[in-house]
mmCIF file of C-alpha atoms in Angstrom:
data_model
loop_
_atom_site.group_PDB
_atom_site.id
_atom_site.type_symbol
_atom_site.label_atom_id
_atom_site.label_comp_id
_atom_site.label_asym_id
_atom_site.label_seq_id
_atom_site.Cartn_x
_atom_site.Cartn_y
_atom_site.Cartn_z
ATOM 1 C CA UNK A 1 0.000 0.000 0.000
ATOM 2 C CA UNK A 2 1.080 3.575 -0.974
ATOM 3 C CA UNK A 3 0.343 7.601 -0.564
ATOM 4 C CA UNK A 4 1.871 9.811 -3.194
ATOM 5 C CA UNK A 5 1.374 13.229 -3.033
ATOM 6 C CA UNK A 6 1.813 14.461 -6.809
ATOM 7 C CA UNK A 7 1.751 17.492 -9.165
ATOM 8 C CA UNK A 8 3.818 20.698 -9.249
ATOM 9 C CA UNK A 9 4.089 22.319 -6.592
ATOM 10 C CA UNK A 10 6.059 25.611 -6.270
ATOM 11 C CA UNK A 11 8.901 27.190 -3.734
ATOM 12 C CA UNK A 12 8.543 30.485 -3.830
ATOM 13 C CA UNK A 13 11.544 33.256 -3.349
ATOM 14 C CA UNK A 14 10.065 35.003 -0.750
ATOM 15 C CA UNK A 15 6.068 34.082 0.755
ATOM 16 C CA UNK A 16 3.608 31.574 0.945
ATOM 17 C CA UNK A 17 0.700 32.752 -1.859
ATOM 18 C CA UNK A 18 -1.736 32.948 0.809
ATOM 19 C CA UNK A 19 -1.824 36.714 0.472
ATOM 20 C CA UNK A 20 -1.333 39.472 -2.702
ATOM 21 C CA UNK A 21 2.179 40.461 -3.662
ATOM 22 C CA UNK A 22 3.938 43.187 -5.511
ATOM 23 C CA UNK A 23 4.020 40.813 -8.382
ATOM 24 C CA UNK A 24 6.439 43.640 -10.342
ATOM 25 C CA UNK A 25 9.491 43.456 -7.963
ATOM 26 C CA UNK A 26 10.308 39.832 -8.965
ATOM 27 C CA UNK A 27 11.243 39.476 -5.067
ATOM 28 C CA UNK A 28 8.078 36.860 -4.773
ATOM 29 C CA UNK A 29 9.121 34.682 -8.565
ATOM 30 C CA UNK A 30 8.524 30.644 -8.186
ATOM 31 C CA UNK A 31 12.130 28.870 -8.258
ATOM 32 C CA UNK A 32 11.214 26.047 -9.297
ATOM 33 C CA UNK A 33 8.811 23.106 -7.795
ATOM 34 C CA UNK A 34 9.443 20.990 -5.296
ATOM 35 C CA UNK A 35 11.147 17.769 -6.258
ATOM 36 C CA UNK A 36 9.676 14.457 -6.939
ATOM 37 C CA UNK A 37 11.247 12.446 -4.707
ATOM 38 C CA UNK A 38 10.581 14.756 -1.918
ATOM 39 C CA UNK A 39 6.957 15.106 -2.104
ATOM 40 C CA UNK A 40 5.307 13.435 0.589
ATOM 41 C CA UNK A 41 4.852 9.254 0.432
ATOM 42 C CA UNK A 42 4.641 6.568 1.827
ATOM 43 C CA UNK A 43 4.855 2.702 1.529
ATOM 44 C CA UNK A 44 3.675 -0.076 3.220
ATOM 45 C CA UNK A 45 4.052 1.980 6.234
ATOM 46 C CA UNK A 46 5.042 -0.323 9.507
ATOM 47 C CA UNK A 47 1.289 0.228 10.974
ATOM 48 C CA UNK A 48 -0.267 -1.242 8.103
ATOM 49 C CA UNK A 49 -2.713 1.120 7.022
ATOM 50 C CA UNK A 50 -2.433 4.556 5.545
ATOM 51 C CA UNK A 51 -5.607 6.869 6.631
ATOM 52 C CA UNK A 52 -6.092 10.499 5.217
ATOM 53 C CA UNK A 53 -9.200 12.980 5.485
ATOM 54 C CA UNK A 54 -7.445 16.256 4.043
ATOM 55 C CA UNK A 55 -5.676 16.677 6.914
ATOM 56 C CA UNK A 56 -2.363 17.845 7.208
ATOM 57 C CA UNK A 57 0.149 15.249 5.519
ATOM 58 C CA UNK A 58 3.297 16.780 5.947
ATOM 59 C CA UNK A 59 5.200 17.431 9.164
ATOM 60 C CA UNK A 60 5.411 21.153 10.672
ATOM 61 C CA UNK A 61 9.698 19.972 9.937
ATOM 62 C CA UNK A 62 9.135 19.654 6.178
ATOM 63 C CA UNK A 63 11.569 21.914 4.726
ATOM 64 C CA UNK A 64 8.765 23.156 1.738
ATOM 65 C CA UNK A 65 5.349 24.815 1.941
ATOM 66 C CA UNK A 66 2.199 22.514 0.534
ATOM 67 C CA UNK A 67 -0.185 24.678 1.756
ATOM 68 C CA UNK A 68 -2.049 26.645 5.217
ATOM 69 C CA UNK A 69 -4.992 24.982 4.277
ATOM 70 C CA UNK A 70 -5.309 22.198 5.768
ATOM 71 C CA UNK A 71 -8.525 20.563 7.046
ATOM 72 C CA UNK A 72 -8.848 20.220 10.919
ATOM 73 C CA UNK A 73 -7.548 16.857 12.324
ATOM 74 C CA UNK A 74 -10.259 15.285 14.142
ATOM 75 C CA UNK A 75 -11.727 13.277 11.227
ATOM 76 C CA UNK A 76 -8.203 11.739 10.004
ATOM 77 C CA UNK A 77 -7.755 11.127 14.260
ATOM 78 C CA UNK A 78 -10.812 9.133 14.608
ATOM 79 C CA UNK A 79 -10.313 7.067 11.296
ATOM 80 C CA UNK A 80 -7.242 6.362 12.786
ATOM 81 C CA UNK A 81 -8.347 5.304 16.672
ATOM 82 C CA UNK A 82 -11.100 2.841 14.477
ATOM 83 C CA UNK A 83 -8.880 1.641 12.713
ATOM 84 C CA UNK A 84 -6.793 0.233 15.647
ATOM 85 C CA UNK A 85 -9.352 -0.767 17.847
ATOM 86 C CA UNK A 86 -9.287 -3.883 16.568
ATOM 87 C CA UNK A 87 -6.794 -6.585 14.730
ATOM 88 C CA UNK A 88 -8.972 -7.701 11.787
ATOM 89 C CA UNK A 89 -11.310 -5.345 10.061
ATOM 90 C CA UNK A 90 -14.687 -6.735 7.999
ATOM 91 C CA UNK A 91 -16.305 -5.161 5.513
ATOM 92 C CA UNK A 92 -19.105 -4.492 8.093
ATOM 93 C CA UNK A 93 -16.167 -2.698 10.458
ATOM 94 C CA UNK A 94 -15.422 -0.469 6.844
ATOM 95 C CA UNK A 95 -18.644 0.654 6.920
ATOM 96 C CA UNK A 96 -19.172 1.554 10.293
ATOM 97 C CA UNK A 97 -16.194 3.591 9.627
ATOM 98 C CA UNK A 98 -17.676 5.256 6.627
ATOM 99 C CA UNK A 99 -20.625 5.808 8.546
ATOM 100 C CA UNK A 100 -19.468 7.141 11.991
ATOM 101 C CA UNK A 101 -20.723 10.417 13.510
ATOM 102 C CA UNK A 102 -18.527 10.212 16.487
ATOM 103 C CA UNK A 103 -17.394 13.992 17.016
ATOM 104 C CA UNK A 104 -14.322 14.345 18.319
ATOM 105 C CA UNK A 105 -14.599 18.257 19.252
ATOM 106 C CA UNK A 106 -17.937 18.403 20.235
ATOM 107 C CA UNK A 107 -17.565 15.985 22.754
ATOM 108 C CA UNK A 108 -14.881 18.124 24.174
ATOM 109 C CA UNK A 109 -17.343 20.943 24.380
ATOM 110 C CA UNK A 110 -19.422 18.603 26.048
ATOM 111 C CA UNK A 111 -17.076 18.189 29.101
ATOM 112 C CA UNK A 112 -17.488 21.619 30.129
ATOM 113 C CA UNK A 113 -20.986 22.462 29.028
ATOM 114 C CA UNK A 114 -22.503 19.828 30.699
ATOM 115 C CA UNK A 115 -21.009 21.433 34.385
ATOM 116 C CA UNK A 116 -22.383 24.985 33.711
ATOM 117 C CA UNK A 117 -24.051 26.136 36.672
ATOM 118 C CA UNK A 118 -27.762 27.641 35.670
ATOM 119 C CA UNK A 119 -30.980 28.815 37.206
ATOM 120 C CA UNK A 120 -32.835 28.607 33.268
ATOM 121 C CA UNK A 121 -35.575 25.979 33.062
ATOM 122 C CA UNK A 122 -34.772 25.104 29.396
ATOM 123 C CA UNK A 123 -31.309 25.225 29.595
ATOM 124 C CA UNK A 124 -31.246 22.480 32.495
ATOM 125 C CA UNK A 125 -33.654 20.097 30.354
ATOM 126 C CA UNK A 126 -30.960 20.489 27.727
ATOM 127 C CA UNK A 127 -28.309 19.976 30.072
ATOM 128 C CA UNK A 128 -29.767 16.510 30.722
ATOM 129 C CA UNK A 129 -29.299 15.480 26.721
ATOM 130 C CA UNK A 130 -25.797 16.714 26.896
ATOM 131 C CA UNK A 131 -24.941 14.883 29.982
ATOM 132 C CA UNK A 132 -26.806 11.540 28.499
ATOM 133 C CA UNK A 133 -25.107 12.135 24.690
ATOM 134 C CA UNK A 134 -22.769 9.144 23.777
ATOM 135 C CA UNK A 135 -20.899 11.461 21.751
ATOM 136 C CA UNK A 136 -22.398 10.303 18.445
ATOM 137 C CA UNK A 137 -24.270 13.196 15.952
ATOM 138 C CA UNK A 138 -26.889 11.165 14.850
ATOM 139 C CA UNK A 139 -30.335 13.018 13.026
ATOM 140 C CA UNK A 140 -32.522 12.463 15.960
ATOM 141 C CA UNK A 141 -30.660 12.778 18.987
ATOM 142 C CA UNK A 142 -31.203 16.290 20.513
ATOM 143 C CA UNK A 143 -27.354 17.005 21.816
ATOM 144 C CA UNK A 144 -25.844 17.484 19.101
ATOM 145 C CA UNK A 145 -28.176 20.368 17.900
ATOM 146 C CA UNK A 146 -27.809 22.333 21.611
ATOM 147 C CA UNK A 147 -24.207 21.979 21.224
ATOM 148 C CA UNK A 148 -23.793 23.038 18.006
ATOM 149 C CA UNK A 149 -26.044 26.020 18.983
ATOM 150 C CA UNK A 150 -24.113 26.355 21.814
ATOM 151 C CA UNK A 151 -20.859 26.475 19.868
ATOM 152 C CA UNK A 152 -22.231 28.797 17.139
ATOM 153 C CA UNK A 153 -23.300 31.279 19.586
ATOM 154 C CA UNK A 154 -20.011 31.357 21.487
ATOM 155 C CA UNK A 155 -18.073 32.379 17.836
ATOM 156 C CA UNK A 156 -20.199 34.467 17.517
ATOM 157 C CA UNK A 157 -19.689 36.129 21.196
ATOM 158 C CA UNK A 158 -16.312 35.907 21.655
ATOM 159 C CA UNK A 159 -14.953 36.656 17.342
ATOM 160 C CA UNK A 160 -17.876 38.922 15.645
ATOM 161 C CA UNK A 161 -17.115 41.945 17.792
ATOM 162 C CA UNK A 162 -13.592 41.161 17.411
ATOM 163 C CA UNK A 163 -13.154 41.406 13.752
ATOM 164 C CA UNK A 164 -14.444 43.282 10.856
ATOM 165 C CA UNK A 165 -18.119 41.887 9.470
ATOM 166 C CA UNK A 166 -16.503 40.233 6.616
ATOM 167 C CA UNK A 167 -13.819 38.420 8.253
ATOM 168 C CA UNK A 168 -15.955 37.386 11.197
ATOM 169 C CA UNK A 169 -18.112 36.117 8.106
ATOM 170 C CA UNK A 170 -15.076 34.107 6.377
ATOM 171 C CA UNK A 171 -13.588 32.642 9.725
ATOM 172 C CA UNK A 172 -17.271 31.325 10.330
ATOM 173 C CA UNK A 173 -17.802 29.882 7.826
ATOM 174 C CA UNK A 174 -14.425 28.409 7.113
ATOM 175 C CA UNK A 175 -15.438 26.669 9.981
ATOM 176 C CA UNK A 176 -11.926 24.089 10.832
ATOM 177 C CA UNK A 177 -9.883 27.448 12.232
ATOM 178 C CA UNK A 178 -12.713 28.211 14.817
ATOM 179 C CA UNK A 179 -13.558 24.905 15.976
ATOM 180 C CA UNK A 180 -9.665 24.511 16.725
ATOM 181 C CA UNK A 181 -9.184 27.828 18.422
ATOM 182 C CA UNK A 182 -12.274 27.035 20.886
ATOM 183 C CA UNK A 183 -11.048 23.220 21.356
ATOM 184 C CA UNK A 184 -7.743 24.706 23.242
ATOM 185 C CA UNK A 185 -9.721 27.594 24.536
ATOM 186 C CA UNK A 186 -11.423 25.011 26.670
ATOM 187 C CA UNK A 187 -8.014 23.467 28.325
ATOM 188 C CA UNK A 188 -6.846 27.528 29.280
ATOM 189 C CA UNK A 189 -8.950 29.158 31.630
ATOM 190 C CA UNK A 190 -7.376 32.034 31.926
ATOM 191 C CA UNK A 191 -6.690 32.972 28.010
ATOM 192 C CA UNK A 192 -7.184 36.359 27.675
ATOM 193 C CA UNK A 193 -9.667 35.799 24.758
ATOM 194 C CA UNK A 194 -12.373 34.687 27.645
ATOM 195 C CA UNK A 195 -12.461 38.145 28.888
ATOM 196 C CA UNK A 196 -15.010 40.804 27.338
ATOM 197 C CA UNK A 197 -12.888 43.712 26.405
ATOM 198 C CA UNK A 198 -16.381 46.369 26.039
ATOM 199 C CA UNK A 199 -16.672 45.220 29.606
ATOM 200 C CA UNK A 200 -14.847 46.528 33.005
ATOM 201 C CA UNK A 201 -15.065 43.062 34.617
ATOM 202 C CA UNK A 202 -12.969 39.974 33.935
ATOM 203 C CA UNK A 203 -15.422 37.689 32.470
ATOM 204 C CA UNK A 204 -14.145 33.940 32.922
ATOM 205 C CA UNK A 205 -14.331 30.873 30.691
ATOM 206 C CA UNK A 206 -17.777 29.443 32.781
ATOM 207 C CA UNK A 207 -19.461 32.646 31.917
ATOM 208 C CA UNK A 208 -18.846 32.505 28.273
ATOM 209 C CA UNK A 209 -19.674 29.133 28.218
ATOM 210 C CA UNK A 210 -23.355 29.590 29.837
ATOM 211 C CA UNK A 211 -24.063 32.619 28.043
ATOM 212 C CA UNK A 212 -23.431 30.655 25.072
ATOM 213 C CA UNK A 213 -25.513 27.852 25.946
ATOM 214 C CA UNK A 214 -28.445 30.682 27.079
ATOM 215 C CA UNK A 215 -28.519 31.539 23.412
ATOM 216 C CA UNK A 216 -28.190 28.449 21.883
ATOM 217 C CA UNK A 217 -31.299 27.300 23.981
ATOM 218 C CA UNK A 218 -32.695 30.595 22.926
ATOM 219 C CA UNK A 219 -32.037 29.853 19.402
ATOM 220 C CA UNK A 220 -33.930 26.145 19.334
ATOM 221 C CA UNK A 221 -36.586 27.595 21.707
ATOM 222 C CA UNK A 222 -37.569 30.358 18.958
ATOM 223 C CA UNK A 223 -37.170 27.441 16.511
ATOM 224 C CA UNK A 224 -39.615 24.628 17.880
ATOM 225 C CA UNK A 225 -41.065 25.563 20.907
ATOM 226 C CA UNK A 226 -40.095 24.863 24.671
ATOM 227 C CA UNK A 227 -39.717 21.331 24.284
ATOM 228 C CA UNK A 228 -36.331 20.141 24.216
ATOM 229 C CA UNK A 229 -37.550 16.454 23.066
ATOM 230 C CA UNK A 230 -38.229 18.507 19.598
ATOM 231 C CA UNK A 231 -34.576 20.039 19.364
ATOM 232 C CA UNK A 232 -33.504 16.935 16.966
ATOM 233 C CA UNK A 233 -30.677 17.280 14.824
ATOM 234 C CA UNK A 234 -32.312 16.040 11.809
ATOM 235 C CA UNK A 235 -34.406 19.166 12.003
ATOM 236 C CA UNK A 236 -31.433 22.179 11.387
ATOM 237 C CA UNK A 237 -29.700 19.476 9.583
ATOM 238 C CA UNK A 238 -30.727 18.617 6.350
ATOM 239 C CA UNK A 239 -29.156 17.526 3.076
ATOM 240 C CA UNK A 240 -31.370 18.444 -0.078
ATOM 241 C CA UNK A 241 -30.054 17.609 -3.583
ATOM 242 C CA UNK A 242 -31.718 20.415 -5.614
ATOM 243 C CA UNK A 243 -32.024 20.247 -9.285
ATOM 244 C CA UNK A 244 -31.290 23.701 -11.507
ATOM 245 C CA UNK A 245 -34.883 23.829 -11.891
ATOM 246 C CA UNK A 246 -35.913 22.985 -8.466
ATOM 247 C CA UNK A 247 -35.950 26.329 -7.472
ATOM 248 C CA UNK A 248 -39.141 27.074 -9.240
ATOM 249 C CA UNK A 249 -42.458 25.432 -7.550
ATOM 250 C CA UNK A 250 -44.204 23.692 -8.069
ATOM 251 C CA UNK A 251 -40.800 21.803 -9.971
ATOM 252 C CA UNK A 252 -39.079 21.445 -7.066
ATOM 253 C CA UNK A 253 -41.477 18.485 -6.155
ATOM 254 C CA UNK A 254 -40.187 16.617 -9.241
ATOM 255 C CA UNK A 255 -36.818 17.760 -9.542
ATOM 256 C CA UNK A 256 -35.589 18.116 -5.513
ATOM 257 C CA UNK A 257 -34.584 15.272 -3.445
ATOM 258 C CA UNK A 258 -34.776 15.789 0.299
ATOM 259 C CA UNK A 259 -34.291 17.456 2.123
ATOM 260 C CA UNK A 260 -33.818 14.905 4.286
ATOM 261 C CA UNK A 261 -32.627 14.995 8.067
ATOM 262 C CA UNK A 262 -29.050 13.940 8.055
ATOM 263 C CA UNK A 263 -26.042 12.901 10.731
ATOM 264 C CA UNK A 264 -23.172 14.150 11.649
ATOM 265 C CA UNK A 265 -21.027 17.566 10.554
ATOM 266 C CA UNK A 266 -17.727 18.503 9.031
ATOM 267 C CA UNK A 267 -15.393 16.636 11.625
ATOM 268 C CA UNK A 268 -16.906 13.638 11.660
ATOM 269 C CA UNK A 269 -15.731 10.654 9.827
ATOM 270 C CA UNK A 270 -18.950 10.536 7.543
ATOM 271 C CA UNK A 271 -18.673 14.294 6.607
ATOM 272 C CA UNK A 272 -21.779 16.049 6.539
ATOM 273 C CA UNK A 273 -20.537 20.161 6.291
ATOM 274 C CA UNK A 274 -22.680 23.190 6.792
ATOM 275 C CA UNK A 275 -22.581 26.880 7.163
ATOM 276 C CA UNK A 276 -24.454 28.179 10.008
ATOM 277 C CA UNK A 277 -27.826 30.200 9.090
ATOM 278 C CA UNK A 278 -30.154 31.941 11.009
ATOM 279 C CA UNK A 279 -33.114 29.037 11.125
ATOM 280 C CA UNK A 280 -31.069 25.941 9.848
ATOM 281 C CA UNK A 281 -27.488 23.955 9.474
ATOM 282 C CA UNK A 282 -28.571 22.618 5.952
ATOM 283 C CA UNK A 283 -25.829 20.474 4.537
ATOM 284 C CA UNK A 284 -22.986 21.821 2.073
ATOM 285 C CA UNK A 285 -20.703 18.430 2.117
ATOM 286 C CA UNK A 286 -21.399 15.090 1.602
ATOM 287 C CA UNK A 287 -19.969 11.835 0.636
ATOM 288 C CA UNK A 288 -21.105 11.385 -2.702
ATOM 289 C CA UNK A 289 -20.091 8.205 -3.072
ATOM 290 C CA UNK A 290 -19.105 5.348 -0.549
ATOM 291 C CA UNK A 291 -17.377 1.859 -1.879
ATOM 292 C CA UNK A 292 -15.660 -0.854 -0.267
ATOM 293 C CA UNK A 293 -14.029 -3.158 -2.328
ATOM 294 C CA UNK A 294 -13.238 -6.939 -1.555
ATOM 295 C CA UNK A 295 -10.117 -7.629 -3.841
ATOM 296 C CA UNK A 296 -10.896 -11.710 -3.056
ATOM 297 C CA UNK A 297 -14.058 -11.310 -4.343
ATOM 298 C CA UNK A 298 -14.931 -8.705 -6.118
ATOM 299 C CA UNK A 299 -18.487 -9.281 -6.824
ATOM 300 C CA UNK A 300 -19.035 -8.756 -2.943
ATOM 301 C CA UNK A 301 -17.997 -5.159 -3.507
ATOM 302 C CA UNK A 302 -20.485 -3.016 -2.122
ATOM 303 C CA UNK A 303 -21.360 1.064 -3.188
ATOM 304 C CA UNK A 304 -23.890 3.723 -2.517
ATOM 305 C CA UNK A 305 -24.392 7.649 -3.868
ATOM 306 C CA UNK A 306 -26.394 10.302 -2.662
ATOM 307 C CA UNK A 307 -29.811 10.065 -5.068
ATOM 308 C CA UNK A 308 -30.064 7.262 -7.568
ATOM 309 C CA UNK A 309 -29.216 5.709 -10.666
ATOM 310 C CA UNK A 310 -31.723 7.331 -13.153
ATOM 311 C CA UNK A 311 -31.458 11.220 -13.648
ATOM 312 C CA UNK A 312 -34.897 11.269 -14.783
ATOM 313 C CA UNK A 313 -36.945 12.691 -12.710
ATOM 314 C CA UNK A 314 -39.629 10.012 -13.495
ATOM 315 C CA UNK A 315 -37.581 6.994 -12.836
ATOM 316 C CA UNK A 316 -38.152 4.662 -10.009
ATOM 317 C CA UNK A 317 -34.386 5.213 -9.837
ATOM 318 C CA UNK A 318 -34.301 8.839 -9.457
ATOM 319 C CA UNK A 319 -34.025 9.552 -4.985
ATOM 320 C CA UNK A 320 -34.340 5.129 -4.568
ATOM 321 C CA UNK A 321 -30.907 5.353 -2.776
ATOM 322 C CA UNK A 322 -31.098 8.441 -0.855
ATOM 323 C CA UNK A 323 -31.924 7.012 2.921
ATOM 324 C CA UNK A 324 -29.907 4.129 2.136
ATOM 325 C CA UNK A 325 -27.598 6.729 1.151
ATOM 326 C CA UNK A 326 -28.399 8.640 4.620
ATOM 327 C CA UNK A 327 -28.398 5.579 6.532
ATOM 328 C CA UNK A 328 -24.996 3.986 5.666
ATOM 329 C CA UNK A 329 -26.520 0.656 3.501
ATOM 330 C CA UNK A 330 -24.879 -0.247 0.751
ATOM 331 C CA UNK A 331 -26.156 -2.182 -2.647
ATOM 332 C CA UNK A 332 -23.719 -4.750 -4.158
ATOM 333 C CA UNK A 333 -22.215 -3.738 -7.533
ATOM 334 C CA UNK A 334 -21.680 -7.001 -9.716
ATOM 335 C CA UNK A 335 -18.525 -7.306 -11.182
ATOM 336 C CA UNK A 336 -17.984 -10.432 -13.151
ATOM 337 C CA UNK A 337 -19.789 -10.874 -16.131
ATOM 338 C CA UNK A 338 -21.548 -13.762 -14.870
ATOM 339 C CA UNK A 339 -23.084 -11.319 -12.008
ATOM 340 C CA UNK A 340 -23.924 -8.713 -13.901
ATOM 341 C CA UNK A 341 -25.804 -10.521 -16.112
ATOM 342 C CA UNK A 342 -27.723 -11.832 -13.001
ATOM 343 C CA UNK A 343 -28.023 -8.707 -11.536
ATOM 344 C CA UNK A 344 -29.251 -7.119 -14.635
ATOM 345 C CA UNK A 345 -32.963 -5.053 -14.305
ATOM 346 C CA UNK A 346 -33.207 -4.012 -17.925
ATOM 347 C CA UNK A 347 -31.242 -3.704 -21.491
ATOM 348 C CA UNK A 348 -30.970 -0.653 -23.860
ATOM 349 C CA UNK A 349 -29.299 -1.775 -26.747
ATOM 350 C CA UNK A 350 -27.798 1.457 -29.141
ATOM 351 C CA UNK A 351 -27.917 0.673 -32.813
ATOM 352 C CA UNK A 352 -26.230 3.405 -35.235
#
């Protein structure tokens, strides 16, 4: 097994080419690309398995610059811990990978939420989810949506002040940079970015932390009512697959699929992405496709994608694999001609 990271990638005289430079000078020229045999790789690596979710590849040491833009770690981590948790791995175990909603940082928000101290009805009934949450952001649990409410609200308190409109807007909704910078916020107390600068007082970590959870019970509350059994996941979390035309009713009855209330969010293993709106968490990202392939048998390979076979919008085919899709269930895709012709539902033959 191997990981080759390919293509041309530049060194640069002076810079990184995240930001504009007086391209006239010729201070900032590329001088060449990095070297072949210097890109990162690997083979048959000593731990047996080679595990990637656009996470950083090379080491803070390597001598070039790939790029700042890394994705955040926690999905690439938790691939990882499955993958050693056990000795042998089944094509069942692959897909429970594939599938997992396990989130590493919101469970660390978790740890310290689930202490706060408060006097608010609501917020204790939420409190109770959080404290009961296994950690896993599945569509109806109701955890995951008060701590992701929670989370949004304490960006929003402790950054949009901070910085200019539009930046707060871009570090938002890049999403990775904040959910790091609050993850080691947590483990340091006394970090200065705790403290309310428009304020004479000191605030402290605690009181960030349950006026953030105030307004993310606020935020469900003005959503669906003071009933925290409601405040499912599923319900700001939604993946619809929209056609071009589905914006115009009564077409997008035909043409949309969903949406449909979906798992998980961009750091977990199955990555389900958003950008925070006012009323919802719709979803941006998704694994389009999911395969795991049995290279003793390859008939037993098994697939799924997001909507079906058919794009017409009249086919039985059209949204047939969308909750399977949703759900982590897979269809077997035939291989051999033998199984293909078994498998076979129809033929369209093409004469010139």
């Amino acid at each position: 097994i191997g990981y080759q990271t390919p293509g041309n990638i530049p060194i640069r005289a002076q810079g990184d080419g995240t930001v504009p430079v007086p391209g006239w000078t010729g201070e900032h020229e590329w001088t060449g690309y990095i070297p072949f045999d210097e890109l990162p790789m690997v083979l048959n690596p000593s731990n047996h398995f080679i595990a990637t979710a656009n996470n950083q590849v090379a080491p803070n040491t390597y001598k070039y610059l790939i790029t700042r833009d890394w994705s955040a770690p926690y999905r690439a981590a938790r691939i990882t811990e499955l993958l050693q948790a056990q000795d042998k791995l089944s094509a069942a175990d692959l897909a429970a990978i594939q599938g997992d909603v396990y989130s590493l940082p919101l469970v660390e928000l978790a740890k310290y939420v689930q202490e706060l101290p408060t006097d608010d009805f609501l917020s204790r009934r939420a409190l109770d989810y959080v404290k009961a949450w296994d950690g896993k952001m599945t569509h109806d649990a109701q955890a995951p949506a008060i701590l992701e409410a929670t989370f949004h609200a304490l960006v929003s308190d402790l950054f949009e002040k901070r910085l200019s409109a539009e930046t707060y807007l871009a570090y938002r909704n890049e999403g990775g940079g904040a959910r790091q910078f609050i993850d080691a916020l947590l483990d340091d107390p006394q970090n200065e970015w705790w403290d309310n600068p428009e304020t004479p007082a000191r605030e402290t970590r605690t009181e960030r932390l349950k006026t953030a959870l105030q307004a993310g019970v606020n935020f469900l509350g003005t959503l669906y009512g003071d009933a925290p059994p409601e405040w499912k996941w599923g319900r700001i979390h939604y993946a619809t697959f929209a056609h071009p035309f589905g914006s115009l009713k009564p077409l997008n009855l035909l043409l949309n699929v969903g949406p449909v209330p979906t798992s998980g969010n961009s750091f977990t293993v199955n990555n389900a992405g958003y950008r925070p709106e006012k009323d919802n968490y719709a979803q941006r990202a998704v694994a389009s496709m999911r395969l795991i392939a049995d290279v003793s048998n390859w008939d037993a390979t098994q697939w799924i994608h997001t909507t079906g076979e058919s794009g017409q919008p009249l086919s039985a085919h059209y949204s047939d694999l969308v909750y399977k899709w949703r759900d982590v269930k897979y269809e077997l895709l035939p291989f051999t001609r033998e199984q293909v012709e078994k498998a076979k539902a129809n033929v369209l033959t093409l004469k010139p």
